Structure formats: C-alpha cells, structure tokens
PDB file of C-alpha atoms and ligand atoms in Angstrom:
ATOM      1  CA  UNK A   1       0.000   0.000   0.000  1.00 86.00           C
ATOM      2  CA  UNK A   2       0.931   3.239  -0.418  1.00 93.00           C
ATOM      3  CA  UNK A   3       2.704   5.373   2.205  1.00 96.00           C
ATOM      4  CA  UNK A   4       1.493   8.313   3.548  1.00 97.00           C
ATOM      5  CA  UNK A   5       2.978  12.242   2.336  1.00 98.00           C
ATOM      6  CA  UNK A   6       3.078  14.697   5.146  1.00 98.00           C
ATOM      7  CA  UNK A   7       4.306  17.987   4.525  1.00 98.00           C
ATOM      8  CA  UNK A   8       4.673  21.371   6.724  1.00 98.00           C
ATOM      9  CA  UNK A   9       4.645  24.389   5.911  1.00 97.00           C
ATOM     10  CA  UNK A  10       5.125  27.550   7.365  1.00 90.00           C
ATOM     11  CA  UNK A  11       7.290  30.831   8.458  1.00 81.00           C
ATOM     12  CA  UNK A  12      11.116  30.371   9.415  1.00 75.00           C
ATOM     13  CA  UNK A  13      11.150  30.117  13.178  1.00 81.00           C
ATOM     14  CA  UNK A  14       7.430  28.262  13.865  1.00 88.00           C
ATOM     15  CA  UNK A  15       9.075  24.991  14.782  1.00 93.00           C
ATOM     16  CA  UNK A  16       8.825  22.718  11.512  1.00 95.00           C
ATOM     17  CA  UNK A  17      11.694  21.349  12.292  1.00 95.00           C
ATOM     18  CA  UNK A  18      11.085  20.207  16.131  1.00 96.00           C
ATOM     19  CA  UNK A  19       7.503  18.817  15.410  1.00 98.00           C
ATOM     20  CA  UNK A  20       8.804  16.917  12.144  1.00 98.00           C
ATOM     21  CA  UNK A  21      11.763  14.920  14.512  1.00 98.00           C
ATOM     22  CA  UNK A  22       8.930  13.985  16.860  1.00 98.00           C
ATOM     23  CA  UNK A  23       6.402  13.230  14.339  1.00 98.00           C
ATOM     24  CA  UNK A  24       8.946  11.005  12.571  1.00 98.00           C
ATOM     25  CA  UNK A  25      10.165   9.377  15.929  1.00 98.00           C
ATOM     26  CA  UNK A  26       6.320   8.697  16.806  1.00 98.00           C
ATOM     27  CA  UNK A  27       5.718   6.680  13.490  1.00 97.00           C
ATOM     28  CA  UNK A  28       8.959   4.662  13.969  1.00 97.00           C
ATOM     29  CA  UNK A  29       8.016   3.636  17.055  1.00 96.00           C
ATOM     30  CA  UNK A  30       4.892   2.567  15.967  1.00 93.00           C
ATOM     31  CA  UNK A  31       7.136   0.257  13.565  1.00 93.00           C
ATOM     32  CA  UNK A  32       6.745   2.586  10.515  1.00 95.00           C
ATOM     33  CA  UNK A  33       8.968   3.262   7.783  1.00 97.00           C
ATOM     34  CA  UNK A  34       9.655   6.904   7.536  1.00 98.00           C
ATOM     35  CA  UNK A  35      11.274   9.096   5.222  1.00 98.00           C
ATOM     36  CA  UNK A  36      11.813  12.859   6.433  1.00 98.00           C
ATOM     37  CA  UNK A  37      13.045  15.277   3.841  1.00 98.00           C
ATOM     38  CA  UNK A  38      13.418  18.931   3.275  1.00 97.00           C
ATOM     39  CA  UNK A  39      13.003  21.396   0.158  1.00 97.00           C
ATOM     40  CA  UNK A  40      14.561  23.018  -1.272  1.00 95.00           C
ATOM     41  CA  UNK A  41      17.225  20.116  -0.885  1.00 95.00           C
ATOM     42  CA  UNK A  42      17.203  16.362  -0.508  1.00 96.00           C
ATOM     43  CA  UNK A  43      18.972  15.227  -3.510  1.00 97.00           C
ATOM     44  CA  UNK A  44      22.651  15.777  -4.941  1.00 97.00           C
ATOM     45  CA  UNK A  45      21.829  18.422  -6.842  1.00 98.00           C
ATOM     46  CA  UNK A  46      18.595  20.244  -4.231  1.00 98.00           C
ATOM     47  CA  UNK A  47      21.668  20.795  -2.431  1.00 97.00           C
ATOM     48  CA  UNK A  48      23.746  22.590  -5.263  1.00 98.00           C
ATOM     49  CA  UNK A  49      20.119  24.544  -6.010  1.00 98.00           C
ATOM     50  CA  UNK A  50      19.587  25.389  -2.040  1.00 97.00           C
ATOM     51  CA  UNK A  51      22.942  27.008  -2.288  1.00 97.00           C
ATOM     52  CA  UNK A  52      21.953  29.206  -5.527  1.00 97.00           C
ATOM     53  CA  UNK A  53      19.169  30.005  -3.775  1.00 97.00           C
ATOM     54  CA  UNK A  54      20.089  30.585  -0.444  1.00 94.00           C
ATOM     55  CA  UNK A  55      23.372  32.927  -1.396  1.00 95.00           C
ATOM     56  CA  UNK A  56      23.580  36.035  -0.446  1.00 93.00           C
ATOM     57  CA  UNK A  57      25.440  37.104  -3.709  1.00 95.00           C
ATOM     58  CA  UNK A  58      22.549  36.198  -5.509  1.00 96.00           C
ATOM     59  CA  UNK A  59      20.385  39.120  -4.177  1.00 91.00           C
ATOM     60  CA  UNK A  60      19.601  40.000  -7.485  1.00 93.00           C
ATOM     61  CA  UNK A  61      17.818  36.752  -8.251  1.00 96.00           C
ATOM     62  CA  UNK A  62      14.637  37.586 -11.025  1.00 97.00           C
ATOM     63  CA  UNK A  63      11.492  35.932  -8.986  1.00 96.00           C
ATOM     64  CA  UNK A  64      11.073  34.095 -12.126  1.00 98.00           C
ATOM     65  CA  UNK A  65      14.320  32.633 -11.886  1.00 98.00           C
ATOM     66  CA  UNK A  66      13.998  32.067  -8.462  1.00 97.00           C
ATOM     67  CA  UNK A  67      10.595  30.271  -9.382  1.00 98.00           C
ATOM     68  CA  UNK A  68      11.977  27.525 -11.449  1.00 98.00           C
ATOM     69  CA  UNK A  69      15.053  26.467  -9.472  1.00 98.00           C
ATOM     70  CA  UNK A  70      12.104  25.737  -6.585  1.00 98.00           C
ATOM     71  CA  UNK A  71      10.690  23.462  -9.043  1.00 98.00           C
ATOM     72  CA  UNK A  72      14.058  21.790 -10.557  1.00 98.00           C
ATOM     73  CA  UNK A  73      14.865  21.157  -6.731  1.00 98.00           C
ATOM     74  CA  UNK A  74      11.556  19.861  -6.308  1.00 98.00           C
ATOM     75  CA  UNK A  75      10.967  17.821  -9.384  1.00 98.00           C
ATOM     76  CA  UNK A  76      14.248  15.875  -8.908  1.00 98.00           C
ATOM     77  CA  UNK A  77      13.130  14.950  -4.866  1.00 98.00           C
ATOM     78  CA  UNK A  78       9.695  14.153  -5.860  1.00 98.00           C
ATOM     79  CA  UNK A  79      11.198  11.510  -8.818  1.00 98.00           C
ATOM     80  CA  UNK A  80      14.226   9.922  -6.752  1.00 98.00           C
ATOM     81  CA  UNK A  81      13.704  10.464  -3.476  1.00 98.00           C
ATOM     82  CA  UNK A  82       9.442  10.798  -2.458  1.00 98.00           C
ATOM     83  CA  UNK A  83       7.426   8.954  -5.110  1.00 98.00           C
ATOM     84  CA  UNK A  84       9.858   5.871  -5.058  1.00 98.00           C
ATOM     85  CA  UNK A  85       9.336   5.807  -1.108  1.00 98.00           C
ATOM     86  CA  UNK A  86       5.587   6.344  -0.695  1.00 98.00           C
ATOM     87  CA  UNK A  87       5.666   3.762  -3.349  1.00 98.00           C
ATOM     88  CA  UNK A  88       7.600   1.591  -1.061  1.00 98.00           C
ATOM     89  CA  UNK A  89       4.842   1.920   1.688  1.00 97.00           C
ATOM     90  CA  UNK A  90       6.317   4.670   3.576  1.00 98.00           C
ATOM     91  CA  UNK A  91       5.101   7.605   5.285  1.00 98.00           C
ATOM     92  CA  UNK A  92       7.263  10.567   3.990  1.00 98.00           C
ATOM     93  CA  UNK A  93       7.792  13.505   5.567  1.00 98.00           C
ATOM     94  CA  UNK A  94       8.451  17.033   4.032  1.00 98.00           C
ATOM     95  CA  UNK A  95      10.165  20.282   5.187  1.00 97.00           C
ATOM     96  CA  UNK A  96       8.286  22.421   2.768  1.00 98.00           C
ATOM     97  CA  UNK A  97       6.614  21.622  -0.639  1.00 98.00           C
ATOM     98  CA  UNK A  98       4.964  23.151  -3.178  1.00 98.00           C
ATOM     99  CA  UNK A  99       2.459  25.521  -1.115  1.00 98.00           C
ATOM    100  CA  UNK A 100       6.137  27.521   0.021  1.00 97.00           C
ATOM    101  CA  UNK A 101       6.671  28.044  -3.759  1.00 98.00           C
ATOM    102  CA  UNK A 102       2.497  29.139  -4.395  1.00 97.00           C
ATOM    103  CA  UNK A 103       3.073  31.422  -1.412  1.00 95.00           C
ATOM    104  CA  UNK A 104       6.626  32.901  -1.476  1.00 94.00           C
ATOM    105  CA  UNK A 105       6.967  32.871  -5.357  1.00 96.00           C
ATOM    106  CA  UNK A 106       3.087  33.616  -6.043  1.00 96.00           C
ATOM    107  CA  UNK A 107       2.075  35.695  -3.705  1.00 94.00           C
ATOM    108  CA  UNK A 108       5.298  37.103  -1.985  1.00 92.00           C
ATOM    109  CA  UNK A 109       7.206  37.696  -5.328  1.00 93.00           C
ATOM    110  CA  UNK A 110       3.420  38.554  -7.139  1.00 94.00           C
ATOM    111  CA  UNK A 111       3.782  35.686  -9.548  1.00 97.00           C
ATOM    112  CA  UNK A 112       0.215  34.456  -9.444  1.00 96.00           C
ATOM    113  CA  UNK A 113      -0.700  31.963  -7.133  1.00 95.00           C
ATOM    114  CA  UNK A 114      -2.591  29.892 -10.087  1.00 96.00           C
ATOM    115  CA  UNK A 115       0.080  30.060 -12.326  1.00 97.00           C
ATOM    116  CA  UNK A 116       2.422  28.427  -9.704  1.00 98.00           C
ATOM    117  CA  UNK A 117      -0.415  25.557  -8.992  1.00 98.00           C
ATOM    118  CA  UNK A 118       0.148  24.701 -12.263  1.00 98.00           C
ATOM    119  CA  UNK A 119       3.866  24.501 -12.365  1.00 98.00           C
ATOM    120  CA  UNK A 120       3.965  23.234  -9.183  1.00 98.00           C
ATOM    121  CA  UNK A 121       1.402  20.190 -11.078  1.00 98.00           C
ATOM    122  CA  UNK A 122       3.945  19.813 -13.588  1.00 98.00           C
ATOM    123  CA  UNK A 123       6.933  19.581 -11.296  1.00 98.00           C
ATOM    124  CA  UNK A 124       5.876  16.722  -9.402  1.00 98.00           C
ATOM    125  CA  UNK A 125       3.900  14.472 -11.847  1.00 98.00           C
ATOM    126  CA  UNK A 126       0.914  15.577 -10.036  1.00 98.00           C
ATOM    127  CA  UNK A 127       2.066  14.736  -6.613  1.00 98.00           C
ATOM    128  CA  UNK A 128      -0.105  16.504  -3.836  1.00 98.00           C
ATOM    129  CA  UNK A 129       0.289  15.743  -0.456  1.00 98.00           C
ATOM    130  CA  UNK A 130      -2.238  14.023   1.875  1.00 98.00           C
ATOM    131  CA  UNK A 131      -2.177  16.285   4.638  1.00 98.00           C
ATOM    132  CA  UNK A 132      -0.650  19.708   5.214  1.00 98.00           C
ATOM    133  CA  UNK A 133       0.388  21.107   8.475  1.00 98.00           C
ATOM    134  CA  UNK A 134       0.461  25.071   8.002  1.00 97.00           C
ATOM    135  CA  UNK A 135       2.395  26.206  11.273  1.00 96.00           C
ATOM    136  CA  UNK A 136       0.906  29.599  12.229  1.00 92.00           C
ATOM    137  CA  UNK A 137       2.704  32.136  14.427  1.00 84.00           C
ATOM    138  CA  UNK A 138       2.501  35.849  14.996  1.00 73.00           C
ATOM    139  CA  UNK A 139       4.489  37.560  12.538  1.00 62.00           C
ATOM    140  CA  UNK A 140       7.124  39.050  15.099  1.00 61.00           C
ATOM    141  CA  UNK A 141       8.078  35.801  16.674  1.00 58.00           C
ATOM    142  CA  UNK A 142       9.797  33.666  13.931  1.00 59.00           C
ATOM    143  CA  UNK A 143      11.952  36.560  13.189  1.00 61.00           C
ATOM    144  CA  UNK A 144      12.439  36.701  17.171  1.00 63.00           C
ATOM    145  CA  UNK A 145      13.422  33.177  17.124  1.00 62.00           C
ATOM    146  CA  UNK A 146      15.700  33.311  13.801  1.00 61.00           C
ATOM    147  CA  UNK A 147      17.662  36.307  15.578  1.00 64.00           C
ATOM    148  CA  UNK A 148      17.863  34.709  18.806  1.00 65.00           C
ATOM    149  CA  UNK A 149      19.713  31.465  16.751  1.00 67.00           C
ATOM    150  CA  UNK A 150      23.144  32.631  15.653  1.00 60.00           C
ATOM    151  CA  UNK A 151      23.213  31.510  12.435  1.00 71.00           C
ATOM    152  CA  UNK A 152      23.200  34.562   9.654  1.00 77.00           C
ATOM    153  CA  UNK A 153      20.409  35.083   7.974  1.00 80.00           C
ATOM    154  CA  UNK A 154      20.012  33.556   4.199  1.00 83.00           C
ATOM    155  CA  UNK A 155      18.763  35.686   1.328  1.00 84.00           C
ATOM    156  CA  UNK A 156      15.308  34.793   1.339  1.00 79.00           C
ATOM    157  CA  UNK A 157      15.253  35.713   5.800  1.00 78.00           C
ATOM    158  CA  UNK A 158      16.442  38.794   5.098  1.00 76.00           C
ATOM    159  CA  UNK A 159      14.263  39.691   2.563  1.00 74.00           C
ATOM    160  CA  UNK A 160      11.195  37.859   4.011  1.00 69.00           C
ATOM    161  CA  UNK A 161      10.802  40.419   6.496  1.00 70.00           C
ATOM    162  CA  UNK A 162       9.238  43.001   4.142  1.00 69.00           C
ATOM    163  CA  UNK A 163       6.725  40.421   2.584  1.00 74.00           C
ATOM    164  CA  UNK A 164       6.204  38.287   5.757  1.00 75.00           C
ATOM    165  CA  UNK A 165       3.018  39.937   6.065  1.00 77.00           C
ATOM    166  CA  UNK A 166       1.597  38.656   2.372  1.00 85.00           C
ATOM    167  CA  UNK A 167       3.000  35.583   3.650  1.00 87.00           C
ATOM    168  CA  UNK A 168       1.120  34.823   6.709  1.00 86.00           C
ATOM    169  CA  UNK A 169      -2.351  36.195   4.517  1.00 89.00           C
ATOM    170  CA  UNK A 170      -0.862  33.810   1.655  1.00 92.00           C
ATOM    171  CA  UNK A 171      -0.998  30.193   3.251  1.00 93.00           C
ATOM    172  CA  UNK A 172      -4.417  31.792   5.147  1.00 93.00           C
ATOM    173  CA  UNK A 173      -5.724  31.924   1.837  1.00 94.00           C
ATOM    174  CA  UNK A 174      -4.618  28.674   0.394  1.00 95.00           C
ATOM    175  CA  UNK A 175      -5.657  26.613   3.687  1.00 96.00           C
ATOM    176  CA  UNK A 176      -9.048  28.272   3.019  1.00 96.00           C
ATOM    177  CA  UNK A 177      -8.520  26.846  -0.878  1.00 96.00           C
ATOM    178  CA  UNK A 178      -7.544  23.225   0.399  1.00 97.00           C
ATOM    179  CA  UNK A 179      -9.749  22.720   3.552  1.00 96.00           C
ATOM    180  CA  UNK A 180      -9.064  19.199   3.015  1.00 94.00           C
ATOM    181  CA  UNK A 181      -5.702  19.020   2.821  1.00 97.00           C
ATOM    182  CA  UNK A 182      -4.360  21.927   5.227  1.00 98.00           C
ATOM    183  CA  UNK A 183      -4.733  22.285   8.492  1.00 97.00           C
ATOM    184  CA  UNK A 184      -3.504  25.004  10.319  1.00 96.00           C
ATOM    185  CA  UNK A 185      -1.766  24.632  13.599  1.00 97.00           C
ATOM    186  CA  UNK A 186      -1.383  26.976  16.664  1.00 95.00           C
ATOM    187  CA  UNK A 187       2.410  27.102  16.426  1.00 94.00           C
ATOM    188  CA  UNK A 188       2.591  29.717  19.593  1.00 92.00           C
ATOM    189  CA  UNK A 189       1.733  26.481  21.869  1.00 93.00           C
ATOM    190  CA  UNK A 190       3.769  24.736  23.698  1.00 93.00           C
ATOM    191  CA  UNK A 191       5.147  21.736  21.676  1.00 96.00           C
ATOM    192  CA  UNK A 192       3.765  19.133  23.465  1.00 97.00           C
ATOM    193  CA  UNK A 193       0.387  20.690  22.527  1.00 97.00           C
ATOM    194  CA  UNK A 194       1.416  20.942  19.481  1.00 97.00           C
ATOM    195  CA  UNK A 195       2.614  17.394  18.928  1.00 98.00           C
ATOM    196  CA  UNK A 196      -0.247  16.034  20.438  1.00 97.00           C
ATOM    197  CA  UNK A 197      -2.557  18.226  18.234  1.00 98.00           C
ATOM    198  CA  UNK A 198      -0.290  16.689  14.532  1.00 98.00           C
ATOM    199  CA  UNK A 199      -0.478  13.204  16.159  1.00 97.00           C
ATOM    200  CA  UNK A 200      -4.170  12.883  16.600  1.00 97.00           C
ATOM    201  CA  UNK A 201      -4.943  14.410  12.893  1.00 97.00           C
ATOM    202  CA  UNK A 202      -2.271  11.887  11.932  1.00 97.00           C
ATOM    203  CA  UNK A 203      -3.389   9.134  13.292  1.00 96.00           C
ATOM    204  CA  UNK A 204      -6.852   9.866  12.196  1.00 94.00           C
ATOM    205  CA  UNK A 205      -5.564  10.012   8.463  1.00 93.00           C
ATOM    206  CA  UNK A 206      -3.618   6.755   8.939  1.00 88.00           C
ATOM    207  CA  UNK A 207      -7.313   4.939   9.797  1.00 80.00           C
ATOM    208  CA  UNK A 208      -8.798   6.365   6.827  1.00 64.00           C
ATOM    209  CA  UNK A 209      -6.009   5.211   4.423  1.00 60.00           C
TER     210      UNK A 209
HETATM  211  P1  LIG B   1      15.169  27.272   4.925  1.00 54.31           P
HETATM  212  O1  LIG B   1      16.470  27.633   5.533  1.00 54.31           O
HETATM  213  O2  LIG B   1      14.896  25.863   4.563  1.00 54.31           O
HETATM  214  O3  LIG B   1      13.979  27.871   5.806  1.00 54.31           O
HETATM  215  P2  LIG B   1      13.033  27.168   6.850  1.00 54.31           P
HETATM  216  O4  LIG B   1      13.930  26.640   7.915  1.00 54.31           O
HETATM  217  O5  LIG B   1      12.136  28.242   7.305  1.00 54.31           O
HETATM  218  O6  LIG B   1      12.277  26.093   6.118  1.00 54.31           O
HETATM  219  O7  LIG B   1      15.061  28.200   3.669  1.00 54.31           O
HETATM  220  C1  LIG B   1      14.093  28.080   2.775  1.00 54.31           C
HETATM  221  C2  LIG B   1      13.637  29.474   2.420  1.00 54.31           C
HETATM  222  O8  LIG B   1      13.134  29.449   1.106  1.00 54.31           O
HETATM  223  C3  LIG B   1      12.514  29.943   3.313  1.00 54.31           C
HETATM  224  O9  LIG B   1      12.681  31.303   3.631  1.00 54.31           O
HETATM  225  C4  LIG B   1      11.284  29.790   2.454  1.00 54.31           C
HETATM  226  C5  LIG B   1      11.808  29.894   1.077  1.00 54.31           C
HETATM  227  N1  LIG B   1      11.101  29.098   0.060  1.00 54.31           N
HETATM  228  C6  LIG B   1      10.509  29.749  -0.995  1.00 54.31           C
HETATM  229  O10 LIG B   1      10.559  30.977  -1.101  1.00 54.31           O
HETATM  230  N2  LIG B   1       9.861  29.003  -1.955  1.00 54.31           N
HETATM  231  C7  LIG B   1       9.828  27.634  -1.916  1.00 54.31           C
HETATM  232  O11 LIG B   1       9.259  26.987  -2.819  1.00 54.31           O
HETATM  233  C8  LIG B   1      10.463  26.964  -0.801  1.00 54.31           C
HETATM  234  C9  LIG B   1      10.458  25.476  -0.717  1.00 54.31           C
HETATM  235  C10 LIG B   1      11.095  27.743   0.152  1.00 54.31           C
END
C-alpha cells in the first residue's frame, strides 16, 4: 500500500523542524517506515540549487528565476527520493513543498498563485500531499526566534521580512482553498500541545487510508 505524504509548511522560526523529529520518531516507534526530507534540498543536486538560492550574492535573483530552481529542486526529490518511497509503503515527511513556492513565489514575489499551482502540477507528476500542516505564528516571533539562533540570515530571511506579512495572509488563503488538505496549527503552543494536536490528525488520516 501506499505510504502516507506529510508535509509542513510555514514561516522560518514556527518549529517545523522540532515537530517533524517527533512526528517522525512517533511513526517509527509505531514500527513505521519513515522518510523525512526537506526542500529546497534532498537530492545531490537540491543541495547545489539550495545554495543558488540561499546565497547572499545572488540578491539580485529575477522571482522568475527564483521560481523555477524551486521546481528543478523539487521535481528531482519528488522523482528519486518521495514517489519511489511512498511507493515503497512509507510515510514521507516534508520540510516544505509546493504551497512555500504558491506562497513565497506567487504571492510574496506577485507571480500568481494559479500560475504556480500549475507549475507546481507539472513539477511533481501531479504529486499533492495528503495532509498539510500550516504552522501559524505571529508575525514578530519567527523573526524573534531566527535572531535569537546565531546563524546569519540567508537571502530569502532577510528579505522575508518586508513580505512576511503577504506571507502569513498567503498560506491563510490557500488553507481556506484546500480545507481538506491543510490544516492550520497553533504554532505559539507549547510543543507538546502541538505534537499532540499533529499526532491525533495523523493518526486519524492513517485509519482512513
Ligand atoms: P530554509 O532555511 O529551509 O527555511 P526554513 O527553515 O524556514 O524552512 O530556507 C528556505 C527558504 O526558502 C525559506 O525562507 C522559504 C523559502 N522558500 C521559498 O521561497 N519558496 C519555496 O518553494 C520553498 C520550498 C522555500
């Protein structure tokens, strides 16, 4: 049968990263195979495309080109690295997917978020995820927590701040587009609540299946 695709989505700084480790740690347990991956990234050459598009130097980046390397990085996970696993029977994770790029790129950058649907379609063979976890935080406190880290910040953090606002309104409106799919989480709670909160919608899906 096949597996189960997760994704999460989300400002820098709500905690993606925290509740995907205990999500993932959860299904194991359970005696699940689980795949966790991240965009863009997660392949030989996501990585060489996360470092275009994460370079400073490349502040100059046309939102068009910034666009398509999105869906190069995400075309090549999706066709070695996600399909072949769900395939396999397992549940796969995801740091990101295509809502970022229909958000960032299509409202952020004022592509067109339909437009970017479409391409998005395209890039992953028609690949949508079963359930969406859209981490929602006040806009000040992911930028809090990305200063308090010591890391520097990456092109797209430093110019986030300016459209962080379209953001947030951005994933409001495409959770409001896929009801289904999306489900938006209380990221200012603790992160047991949190967890607890994923799990049960999780588990939930996992019956259904
Ligand atoms: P990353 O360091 O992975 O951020 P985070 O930890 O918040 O996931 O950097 C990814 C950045 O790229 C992030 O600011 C969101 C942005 N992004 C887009 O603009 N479009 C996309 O399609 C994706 C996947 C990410």
């Amino acid at each position: 049968m096949k597996g189960l695709f997760i994704t999460f989505e989300g400002p820098d700084g709500s905690g993606k990263t925290t509740q995907i480790a205990l999500l993932s740690e959860y299904l194991k347990d359970r005696g699940g195979k689980v795949l966790t991956t991240v965009e863009p990234g997660g392949t030989e050459l996501g990585k060489e495309i996360r470092n275009i598009l994460l370079d400073r130097k490349n502040k100059d980046m046309s939102p068009i080109a910034e666009t398509l390397l999105f869906q190069a990085s995400r075309a090549e996970l999706v066709s070695k690295v996600i399909s072949p696993a769900l395939e396999s029977g397992a549940t796969v994770i995801c740091d990101r997917f295509f809502d970022s790029t229909i958000v960032y790129q299509g409202i952020g950058r004022g592509l067109g978020m339909e437009r970017i649907i479409e391409l998005s379609l395209w890039a992953t063979g028609g690949l949508v995820p079963d359930l969406t976890f859209l981490m929602q935080l006040e806009a000040g406190l992911g930028d809090q927590r990305i200063s308090n880290s010591l890391r520097e910040r990456d092109r797209i953090e430093m110019e986030e701040k300016r459209f962080r606002k379209n953001i947030n309104k951005g994933y409001l409106k495409l959770a409001k587009k896929f009801k289904e799919r999306i489900i938006p989480v209380d990221a200012g709670m603790g992160i047991e609540e949190v967890f607890n909160f994923i799990k049960k919608k999780v588990d939930s899906k996992m019956d259904i299946k």
